[in-house]
Structure formats: C-alpha cells, structure tokens
Amino acid sequence: MENSGDAHGPLASGGRLQNAAREPEQFTAVIEGQQYRMLGVPARNADQPVVVVVGASTQIVEETAARTGKIFLIAGPPAAALAGLGAYVLAGAALRPVERLRRRLADISEHDIDARLHVPGTRDEIATLATTMNAVLDRLARALARERGFVADAGHELRTPLTTLKAELELAQQPGRSHQALASAVDAAAADTDRLIRLAEDLLLLARADEGHAFLRPRPMAPHDVLAAAVRAASARAAAQDITLRLSGEEHMHLTADPDRLRQAVDNLLDNALRYSPPGGVIDVGLRRRGRHGRAVAVIEVRDQGPGFPPEFLPVAFERFRRADTARSRADGGTGLGLAIVRSIAHAHGGRAVADNPPEGGARIRVELPMLPAHDRSPHGG
C-alpha cells in the first residue's frame, strides 16, 4: 500500500479514491523522497462524491524511534544494573528478619526448652512465622517434658522391684539357709520378676501409643463374652476378699474391636475396683448401648462400693503413674499405669474413658467404644 508521487501529482490513485469514497482508507505515499502516512475519508457533498486526503510525514516518528533506541542502548545497562542492585538490597532487607529467626532457632537446644523467638510487632508474614515457630516450640517442649517425666517415673517404678529382687537374691545366696527359706526367696523373686515383666509390657504399649503405632488387631466381636471371661478370671481373687462380682448387659451386642486389648482394659478396671472395694462389697460390671445408628456407642461400666476417687484425683485419673492413694497402691503392687492403659486402648478404638463418683457412692469408670454398623456385623461376633 505504497504510492509514489510528487508535489504536483495526485496524492492518491483512482482506485484508492474509490475505496476512500466508501470507507476510510489508509496508505503510504512518497512525496519528493519523503515518506508520508496518508488517510482518505469520504466527505459529504450534494453534487458529487468528495474524498478528503490528509497526510503526515513519518520522519518525526522514525527520528524519535532512532533516538529512543540510542537512549536505551546507552542508558539501559546502567539502569538494569541499578535496578538489580536495588532489588538485591530490598530482598536482603526483607530477608534479614528471617535470617535472625533462623539463627535464633539454631541456637535453641534440648537444654533450653523455654527459649522462644522474638515476635516483631509488624503484624506481617514474618511475625506470623515467628508466632507459628513459637507454637511448634511449645508443643515440642511439652512433648519433651512428658518424655522426661515418663522416663523418670518409669525409672522410679523399676527401681523398687529391682532393689527388692536384688535383696532377695542376695539373701538366697547366704549360707546356712533352709530349703523352705530358699523356696520362699525364689517365689518372691519370681513375683517381682512378673511385676517387672508387666511393667515393661505396659510401658511398651504406652510408648507405641504415643508414637502413633497401631497396636490393635480389631475384628467383629461380642464384648459381653470378653466381660464374662474377665469376670470369671477375677472371681477367685474377689472371693478371697469377700467381694461379689455382678455382670449385666446386652449379650448379643457386637462391635469391631481388639478382644485382647479390650480384655486387658477390663482386667485393669477390675483390678482397680478390687484394690479399693471393702470386704462384703459388690462390683458391678455392665454393658449397654447408647445412641442410634452411626453414632451408637457401646458403654462398658465398672462400679465399686469403695471410698470413691478423691476430687483432686479425678482430673488426672488417666495420667501415667497417678494413684488415688500412693502408699496403698504401691503396697498392693500397683504401678499407676492401669487407667492410663485403659485410656490408650479406648482412644485407639476411637472411643474414650471417663471416671467419676456416682451419687450413690463408690467409684465408676466407663469405657465408650463406637459401634460397628449394622450391615457389617458378624452374627457370631468374630
């Protein structure tokens, strides 16, 4: 679309004029060796069509483009370098608080669990990051404190039977002891060894629960059968203490659970109830359903007629190495882990354990476990 002409010739050819008479037409023309950008537009005239053609030299635009190119060529590299330097300085200033947080975090050790990061008052992402890190440090500090307490309590509990076992073995080594005395010392050492084994197994279960390892082997089962077996096993000890065990509840209830761990929990509950029940007392073991459909839970309840839990003990009843009566529990062989294991087993099943003192007296502990949906139930309870 280029047209050549001179100062005295037409600015547009006949074909372009015809096109411009219908609609605006743009084209380029060279006049006296200089390039022009032309525009032809139709104009209104009553007698005949008129086309108005105007144009402007492209020299100014070309000179401007050339001058701009030179400017970019000369000033571009210094400007880019200056911009990069400014970006580096700004990035360094923005990341400097992060580097301070990193250095402070690297300085915190396991011996300085109370140390925390300084939270700037800027209310920006850096402040949010420092707050989040402090929250993580809080959780780690609590976990470390629990672990240290757990190790200290475990060492304390292990020391007593180990010391007793060592004393009994040393007495058995003394010359001149009768056969009956040796047999008695061996029996006592065997009892202490059994206690150590139970304590080690309990500690291992709690450690696995803390680490989130699965220790259950759930399957459809009838909880009433587990309760009946636990009551039969504890009946001899109950009879020796003149205590009556009563079992009641739904015999045909089914749920998905680990029967061995559930039995362990019920044994712990019965052991706790027998330890504090008075002679002539009654321990009620019940099983009932609460709720409906997908929210139904199986409630296992063990209630004794003892003195009940001290009010200050109830909030910590399921914590490790906690005893309602420290002296009596230690004398009776309790480790303070029984109820903690009950809670761990209940939580592993997706349930919970609750302790309280009913209005009629005594102590009561409930274990609530989610029910198996009806369409998954086994008619034989596993």
PDB file of C-alpha atoms in Angstrom, residues 33-258:
ATOM      1  CA  GLY A  33      11.637  11.473  -1.496  1.00  0.00           C
ATOM      2  CA  GLN A  34       9.974  11.704   1.903  1.00  0.00           C
ATOM      3  CA  GLN A  35       7.554   9.136   3.250  1.00  0.00           C
ATOM      4  CA  TYR A  36       4.106  10.221   4.387  1.00  0.00           C
ATOM      5  CA  ARG A  37       1.324   8.342   6.129  1.00  0.00           C
ATOM      6  CA  MET A  38      -1.939   9.209   4.365  1.00  0.00           C
ATOM      7  CA  LEU A  39      -5.628   8.902   5.289  1.00  0.00           C
ATOM      8  CA  GLY A  40      -8.512   9.258   2.867  1.00  0.00           C
ATOM      9  CA  VAL A  41     -12.035   9.664   4.192  1.00  0.00           C
ATOM     10  CA  PRO A  42     -15.348  10.333   2.389  1.00  0.00           C
ATOM     11  CA  ALA A  43     -16.887  13.804   2.777  1.00  0.00           C
ATOM     12  CA  ARG A  44     -20.473  14.823   2.242  1.00  0.00           C
ATOM     13  CA  ASN A  45     -21.319  16.802  -0.911  1.00  0.00           C
ATOM     14  CA  ALA A  46     -24.699  17.183  -2.538  1.00  0.00           C
ATOM     15  CA  ASP A  47     -23.393  17.250  -6.137  1.00  0.00           C
ATOM     16  CA  GLN A  48     -20.698  14.562  -6.306  1.00  0.00           C
ATOM     17  CA  PRO A  49     -18.621  12.325  -4.035  1.00  0.00           C
ATOM     18  CA  VAL A  50     -15.718  14.076  -2.363  1.00  0.00           C
ATOM     19  CA  VAL A  51     -12.734  12.413  -0.693  1.00  0.00           C
ATOM     20  CA  VAL A  52     -10.553  14.327   1.708  1.00  0.00           C
ATOM     21  CA  VAL A  53      -6.956  13.135   1.848  1.00  0.00           C
ATOM     22  CA  VAL A  54      -4.610  14.201   4.652  1.00  0.00           C
ATOM     23  CA  GLY A  55      -1.127  13.045   5.486  1.00  0.00           C
ATOM     24  CA  ALA A  56       1.754  13.437   7.894  1.00  0.00           C
ATOM     25  CA  SER A  57       5.449  12.843   7.491  1.00  0.00           C
ATOM     26  CA  THR A  58       6.868   9.740   9.211  1.00  0.00           C
ATOM     27  CA  GLN A  59      10.240  11.394   9.693  1.00  0.00           C
ATOM     28  CA  ILE A  60       9.468  12.571  13.215  1.00  0.00           C
ATOM     29  CA  VAL A  61       8.391   9.080  14.283  1.00  0.00           C
ATOM     30  CA  GLU A  62      11.454   7.489  12.706  1.00  0.00           C
ATOM     31  CA  GLU A  63      13.784  10.009  14.324  1.00  0.00           C
ATOM     32  CA  THR A  64      12.058   9.513  17.680  1.00  0.00           C
ATOM     33  CA  ALA A  65      12.366   5.723  17.412  1.00  0.00           C
ATOM     34  CA  ALA A  66      16.033   6.000  16.477  1.00  0.00           C
ATOM     35  CA  ARG A  67      16.712   8.425  19.338  1.00  0.00           C
ATOM     36  CA  THR A  68      14.850   6.165  21.799  1.00  0.00           C
ATOM     37  CA  GLY A  69      16.876   3.159  20.637  1.00  0.00           C
ATOM     38  CA  LYS A  70      20.102   5.053  21.261  1.00  0.00           C
ATOM     39  CA  ILE A  71      18.906   6.106  24.689  1.00  0.00           C
ATOM     40  CA  PHE A  72      18.057   2.502  25.623  1.00  0.00           C
ATOM     41  CA  LEU A  73      21.365   1.320  24.219  1.00  0.00           C
ATOM     42  CA  ILE A  74      23.336   3.832  26.280  1.00  0.00           C
ATOM     43  CA  ALA A  75      21.249   4.068  29.481  1.00  0.00           C
ATOM     44  CA  GLY A  76      19.760   0.548  29.525  1.00  0.00           C
ATOM     45  CA  PRO A  77      22.675  -1.419  31.064  1.00  0.00           C
ATOM     46  CA  PRO A  78      23.306   1.090  33.890  1.00  0.00           C
ATOM     47  CA  ALA A  79      19.558   1.243  34.620  1.00  0.00           C
ATOM     48  CA  ALA A  80      19.309  -2.563  34.691  1.00  0.00           C
ATOM     49  CA  ALA A  81      22.333  -2.776  36.983  1.00  0.00           C
ATOM     50  CA  LEU A  82      20.885  -0.122  39.282  1.00  0.00           C
ATOM     51  CA  ALA A  83      17.531  -1.907  39.352  1.00  0.00           C
ATOM     52  CA  GLY A  84      19.232  -5.234  40.157  1.00  0.00           C
ATOM     53  CA  LEU A  85      21.220  -3.632  42.951  1.00  0.00           C
ATOM     54  CA  GLY A  86      18.071  -2.064  44.373  1.00  0.00           C
ATOM     55  CA  ALA A  87      16.259  -5.408  44.211  1.00  0.00           C
ATOM     56  CA  TYR A  88      19.171  -7.103  45.986  1.00  0.00           C
ATOM     57  CA  VAL A  89      19.184  -4.501  48.737  1.00  0.00           C
ATOM     58  CA  LEU A  90      15.404  -4.713  49.199  1.00  0.00           C
ATOM     59  CA  ALA A  91      15.460  -8.528  49.206  1.00  0.00           C
ATOM     60  CA  GLY A  92      18.244  -8.504  51.777  1.00  0.00           C
ATOM     61  CA  ALA A  93      16.320  -6.103  53.981  1.00  0.00           C
ATOM     62  CA  ALA A  94      13.180  -8.237  53.653  1.00  0.00           C
ATOM     63  CA  LEU A  95      15.004 -11.498  54.434  1.00  0.00           C
ATOM     64  CA  ARG A  96      17.141 -10.142  57.271  1.00  0.00           C
ATOM     65  CA  PRO A  97      14.433 -10.818  59.918  1.00  0.00           C
ATOM     66  CA  VAL A  98      14.094 -14.377  58.578  1.00  0.00           C
ATOM     67  CA  GLU A  99      17.846 -14.880  58.947  1.00  0.00           C
ATOM     68  CA  ARG A 100      17.663 -13.608  62.533  1.00  0.00           C
ATOM     69  CA  LEU A 101      14.865 -16.099  63.240  1.00  0.00           C
ATOM     70  CA  ARG A 102      16.913 -18.888  61.677  1.00  0.00           C
ATOM     71  CA  ARG A 103      19.990 -18.107  63.775  1.00  0.00           C
ATOM     72  CA  ARG A 104      17.919 -17.890  66.943  1.00  0.00           C
ATOM     73  CA  LEU A 105      16.193 -21.164  66.142  1.00  0.00           C
ATOM     74  CA  ALA A 106      19.548 -22.855  65.501  1.00  0.00           C
ATOM     75  CA  ASP A 107      20.784 -21.719  68.928  1.00  0.00           C
ATOM     76  CA  ILE A 108      17.891 -23.381  70.782  1.00  0.00           C
ATOM     77  CA  SER A 109      18.817 -26.812  72.142  1.00  0.00           C
ATOM     78  CA  GLU A 110      17.095 -29.516  74.152  1.00  0.00           C
ATOM     79  CA  HIS A 111      18.620 -27.974  77.276  1.00  0.00           C
ATOM     80  CA  ASP A 112      16.921 -24.623  76.633  1.00  0.00           C
ATOM     81  CA  ILE A 113      13.317 -25.725  76.168  1.00  0.00           C
ATOM     82  CA  ASP A 114      11.925 -22.431  77.476  1.00  0.00           C
ATOM     83  CA  ALA A 115      13.638 -20.308  74.803  1.00  0.00           C
ATOM     84  CA  ARG A 116      11.375 -18.698  72.225  1.00  0.00           C
ATOM     85  CA  LEU A 117      11.709 -16.487  69.160  1.00  0.00           C
ATOM     86  CA  HIS A 118      11.163 -12.737  69.302  1.00  0.00           C
ATOM     87  CA  VAL A 119       7.907 -11.821  67.568  1.00  0.00           C
ATOM     88  CA  PRO A 120       8.198  -8.433  65.813  1.00  0.00           C
ATOM     89  CA  GLY A 121       5.319  -6.008  66.149  1.00  0.00           C
ATOM     90  CA  THR A 122       4.959  -5.596  62.380  1.00  0.00           C
ATOM     91  CA  ARG A 123       1.935  -7.920  62.070  1.00  0.00           C
ATOM     92  CA  ASP A 124       3.213  -9.213  58.758  1.00  0.00           C
ATOM     93  CA  GLU A 125       4.276 -12.621  57.443  1.00  0.00           C
ATOM     94  CA  ILE A 126       7.482 -12.520  59.492  1.00  0.00           C
ATOM     95  CA  ALA A 127       5.518 -12.012  62.705  1.00  0.00           C
ATOM     96  CA  THR A 128       3.164 -14.835  61.710  1.00  0.00           C
ATOM     97  CA  LEU A 129       6.141 -17.102  61.019  1.00  0.00           C
ATOM     98  CA  ALA A 130       7.679 -16.335  64.426  1.00  0.00           C
ATOM     99  CA  THR A 131       4.354 -16.986  66.165  1.00  0.00           C
ATOM    100  CA  THR A 132       3.958 -20.314  64.366  1.00  0.00           C
ATOM    101  CA  MET A 133       7.503 -21.353  65.252  1.00  0.00           C
ATOM    102  CA  ASN A 134       6.893 -20.493  68.901  1.00  0.00           C
ATOM    103  CA  ALA A 135       3.767 -22.633  68.865  1.00  0.00           C
ATOM    104  CA  VAL A 136       5.800 -25.532  67.462  1.00  0.00           C
ATOM    105  CA  LEU A 137       8.443 -24.988  70.157  1.00  0.00           C
ATOM    106  CA  ASP A 138       5.701 -25.034  72.804  1.00  0.00           C
ATOM    107  CA  ARG A 139       4.437 -28.389  71.551  1.00  0.00           C
ATOM    108  CA  LEU A 140       7.951 -29.815  71.402  1.00  0.00           C
ATOM    109  CA  ALA A 141       8.683 -28.552  74.913  1.00  0.00           C
ATOM    110  CA  ARG A 142       5.541 -30.200  76.259  1.00  0.00           C
ATOM    111  CA  ALA A 143       6.368 -33.448  74.485  1.00  0.00           C
ATOM    112  CA  LEU A 144       9.932 -33.369  75.814  1.00  0.00           C
ATOM    113  CA  ALA A 145       8.691 -32.649  79.326  1.00  0.00           C
ATOM    114  CA  ARG A 146       6.258 -35.574  79.097  1.00  0.00           C
ATOM    115  CA  GLU A 147       9.019 -37.844  77.824  1.00  0.00           C
ATOM    116  CA  ARG A 148      11.407 -36.829  80.598  1.00  0.00           C
ATOM    117  CA  GLY A 149       8.689 -37.266  83.196  1.00  0.00           C
ATOM    118  CA  PHE A 150       7.794 -40.623  81.715  1.00  0.00           C
ATOM    119  CA  VAL A 151      11.404 -41.810  81.844  1.00  0.00           C
ATOM    120  CA  ALA A 152      11.846 -40.530  85.397  1.00  0.00           C
ATOM    121  CA  ASP A 153       8.635 -42.182  86.597  1.00  0.00           C
ATOM    122  CA  ALA A 154       9.466 -45.413  84.809  1.00  0.00           C
ATOM    123  CA  GLY A 155      12.932 -45.460  86.388  1.00  0.00           C
ATOM    124  CA  HIS A 156      11.372 -44.835  89.791  1.00  0.00           C
ATOM    125  CA  GLU A 157       8.884 -47.657  89.331  1.00  0.00           C
ATOM    126  CA  LEU A 158      11.532 -50.060  88.067  1.00  0.00           C
ATOM    127  CA  ARG A 159      13.915 -49.271  90.895  1.00  0.00           C
ATOM    128  CA  THR A 160      11.638 -50.642  93.641  1.00  0.00           C
ATOM    129  CA  PRO A 161      11.100 -54.183  92.283  1.00  0.00           C
ATOM    130  CA  LEU A 162      14.698 -54.371  91.066  1.00  0.00           C
ATOM    131  CA  THR A 163      16.003 -53.404  94.507  1.00  0.00           C
ATOM    132  CA  THR A 164      13.709 -55.931  96.154  1.00  0.00           C
ATOM    133  CA  LEU A 165      14.696 -58.621  93.683  1.00  0.00           C
ATOM    134  CA  LYS A 166      18.389 -57.966  94.302  1.00  0.00           C
ATOM    135  CA  ALA A 167      17.887 -58.137  98.086  1.00  0.00           C
ATOM    136  CA  GLU A 168      16.004 -61.430  97.831  1.00  0.00           C
ATOM    137  CA  LEU A 169      18.690 -62.956  95.630  1.00  0.00           C
ATOM    138  CA  GLU A 170      21.428 -61.781  97.987  1.00  0.00           C
ATOM    139  CA  LEU A 171      19.586 -63.337 100.924  1.00  0.00           C
ATOM    140  CA  ALA A 172      19.193 -66.572  98.979  1.00  0.00           C
ATOM    141  CA  GLN A 173      22.979 -66.671  98.462  1.00  0.00           C
ATOM    142  CA  GLN A 174      23.719 -66.538 102.157  1.00  0.00           C
ATOM    143  CA  PRO A 175      24.988 -69.858 103.531  1.00  0.00           C
ATOM    144  CA  GLY A 176      23.036 -71.906 106.030  1.00  0.00           C
ATOM    145  CA  ARG A 177      19.531 -71.034 104.754  1.00  0.00           C
ATOM    146  CA  SER A 178      16.925 -73.748 104.863  1.00  0.00           C
ATOM    147  CA  HIS A 179      15.261 -75.225 101.831  1.00  0.00           C
ATOM    148  CA  GLN A 180      11.986 -73.574 102.804  1.00  0.00           C
ATOM    149  CA  ALA A 181      13.682 -70.175 103.102  1.00  0.00           C
ATOM    150  CA  LEU A 182      15.300 -70.618  99.692  1.00  0.00           C
ATOM    151  CA  ALA A 183      11.976 -71.625  98.130  1.00  0.00           C
ATOM    152  CA  SER A 184      10.295 -68.598  99.696  1.00  0.00           C
ATOM    153  CA  ALA A 185      13.014 -66.298  98.347  1.00  0.00           C
ATOM    154  CA  VAL A 186      12.673 -67.834  94.877  1.00  0.00           C
ATOM    155  CA  ASP A 187       8.888 -67.361  94.957  1.00  0.00           C
ATOM    156  CA  ALA A 188       9.271 -63.730  95.997  1.00  0.00           C
ATOM    157  CA  ALA A 189      11.865 -63.163  93.257  1.00  0.00           C
ATOM    158  CA  ALA A 190       9.534 -64.748  90.696  1.00  0.00           C
ATOM    159  CA  ALA A 191       6.708 -62.447  91.810  1.00  0.00           C
ATOM    160  CA  ASP A 192       8.953 -59.395  91.445  1.00  0.00           C
ATOM    161  CA  THR A 193      10.077 -60.638  88.043  1.00  0.00           C
ATOM    162  CA  ASP A 194       6.446 -60.965  86.940  1.00  0.00           C
ATOM    163  CA  ARG A 195       5.812 -57.432  88.106  1.00  0.00           C
ATOM    164  CA  LEU A 196       8.799 -56.204  86.117  1.00  0.00           C
ATOM    165  CA  ILE A 197       7.536 -58.007  83.021  1.00  0.00           C
ATOM    166  CA  ARG A 198       4.073 -56.481  83.395  1.00  0.00           C
ATOM    167  CA  LEU A 199       5.553 -53.041  83.928  1.00  0.00           C
ATOM    168  CA  ALA A 200       7.798 -53.383  80.870  1.00  0.00           C
ATOM    169  CA  GLU A 201       4.860 -54.526  78.719  1.00  0.00           C
ATOM    170  CA  ASP A 202       2.729 -51.636  79.965  1.00  0.00           C
ATOM    171  CA  LEU A 203       5.469 -49.128  79.228  1.00  0.00           C
ATOM    172  CA  LEU A 204       5.941 -50.586  75.748  1.00  0.00           C
ATOM    173  CA  LEU A 205       2.222 -50.310  74.994  1.00  0.00           C
ATOM    174  CA  LEU A 206       2.091 -46.682  76.129  1.00  0.00           C
ATOM    175  CA  ALA A 207       5.227 -45.829  74.151  1.00  0.00           C
ATOM    176  CA  ARG A 208       3.719 -47.340  70.990  1.00  0.00           C
ATOM    177  CA  ALA A 209       0.515 -45.414  71.596  1.00  0.00           C
ATOM    178  CA  ASP A 210       2.474 -42.164  71.986  1.00  0.00           C
ATOM    179  CA  GLU A 211       4.295 -42.748  68.721  1.00  0.00           C
ATOM    180  CA  GLY A 212       1.056 -43.418  66.877  1.00  0.00           C
ATOM    181  CA  HIS A 213       1.913 -47.020  66.054  1.00  0.00           C
ATOM    182  CA  ALA A 214      -1.040 -49.322  65.564  1.00  0.00           C
ATOM    183  CA  PHE A 215      -1.196 -51.910  68.334  1.00  0.00           C
ATOM    184  CA  LEU A 216      -4.751 -53.127  67.728  1.00  0.00           C
ATOM    185  CA  ARG A 217      -5.996 -56.129  65.767  1.00  0.00           C
ATOM    186  CA  PRO A 218      -9.693 -55.268  65.531  1.00  0.00           C
ATOM    187  CA  ARG A 219     -12.320 -57.668  64.304  1.00  0.00           C
ATOM    188  CA  PRO A 220     -16.084 -58.110  64.808  1.00  0.00           C
ATOM    189  CA  MET A 221     -16.620 -59.465  68.311  1.00  0.00           C
ATOM    190  CA  ALA A 222     -19.106 -59.693  71.175  1.00  0.00           C
ATOM    191  CA  PRO A 223     -17.952 -57.514  74.100  1.00  0.00           C
ATOM    192  CA  HIS A 224     -20.179 -59.416  76.549  1.00  0.00           C
ATOM    193  CA  ASP A 225     -18.032 -62.519  76.022  1.00  0.00           C
ATOM    194  CA  VAL A 226     -14.901 -60.531  76.897  1.00  0.00           C
ATOM    195  CA  LEU A 227     -16.526 -59.125  80.035  1.00  0.00           C
ATOM    196  CA  ALA A 228     -17.702 -62.580  81.105  1.00  0.00           C
ATOM    197  CA  ALA A 229     -14.199 -64.021  80.696  1.00  0.00           C
ATOM    198  CA  ALA A 230     -12.658 -61.157  82.681  1.00  0.00           C
ATOM    199  CA  VAL A 231     -15.202 -61.599  85.500  1.00  0.00           C
ATOM    200  CA  ARG A 232     -14.514 -65.351  85.654  1.00  0.00           C
ATOM    201  CA  ALA A 233     -10.778 -64.742  85.844  1.00  0.00           C
ATOM    202  CA  ALA A 234     -11.184 -62.223  88.693  1.00  0.00           C
ATOM    203  CA  SER A 235     -13.749 -64.270  90.626  1.00  0.00           C
ATOM    204  CA  ALA A 236     -11.168 -66.198  92.681  1.00  0.00           C
ATOM    205  CA  ARG A 237      -9.483 -63.018  93.880  1.00  0.00           C
ATOM    206  CA  ALA A 238     -12.872 -61.440  94.564  1.00  0.00           C
ATOM    207  CA  ALA A 239     -13.979 -64.461  96.617  1.00  0.00           C
ATOM    208  CA  ALA A 240     -10.769 -64.317  98.634  1.00  0.00           C
ATOM    209  CA  GLN A 241     -11.566 -60.682  99.504  1.00  0.00           C
ATOM    210  CA  ASP A 242     -15.259 -61.472 100.160  1.00  0.00           C
ATOM    211  CA  ILE A 243     -16.318 -59.298  97.189  1.00  0.00           C
ATOM    212  CA  THR A 244     -19.148 -60.117  94.802  1.00  0.00           C
ATOM    213  CA  LEU A 245     -18.802 -59.581  91.033  1.00  0.00           C
ATOM    214  CA  ARG A 246     -22.031 -58.977  89.083  1.00  0.00           C
ATOM    215  CA  LEU A 247     -22.200 -58.898  85.280  1.00  0.00           C
ATOM    216  CA  SER A 248     -25.174 -57.488  83.392  1.00  0.00           C
ATOM    217  CA  GLY A 249     -25.931 -56.035  79.991  1.00  0.00           C
ATOM    218  CA  GLU A 250     -26.682 -56.887  76.377  1.00  0.00           C
ATOM    219  CA  GLU A 251     -25.357 -60.319  75.492  1.00  0.00           C
ATOM    220  CA  HIS A 252     -25.976 -60.037  71.735  1.00  0.00           C
ATOM    221  CA  MET A 253     -24.204 -56.708  71.152  1.00  0.00           C
ATOM    222  CA  HIS A 254     -21.434 -56.685  68.536  1.00  0.00           C
ATOM    223  CA  LEU A 255     -18.738 -54.174  67.654  1.00  0.00           C
ATOM    224  CA  THR A 256     -15.376 -54.043  65.911  1.00  0.00           C
ATOM    225  CA  ALA A 257     -12.559 -54.098  68.454  1.00  0.00           C
ATOM    226  CA  ASP A 258      -9.428 -55.922  69.504  1.00  0.00           C
TER     227      ASP A 258
END
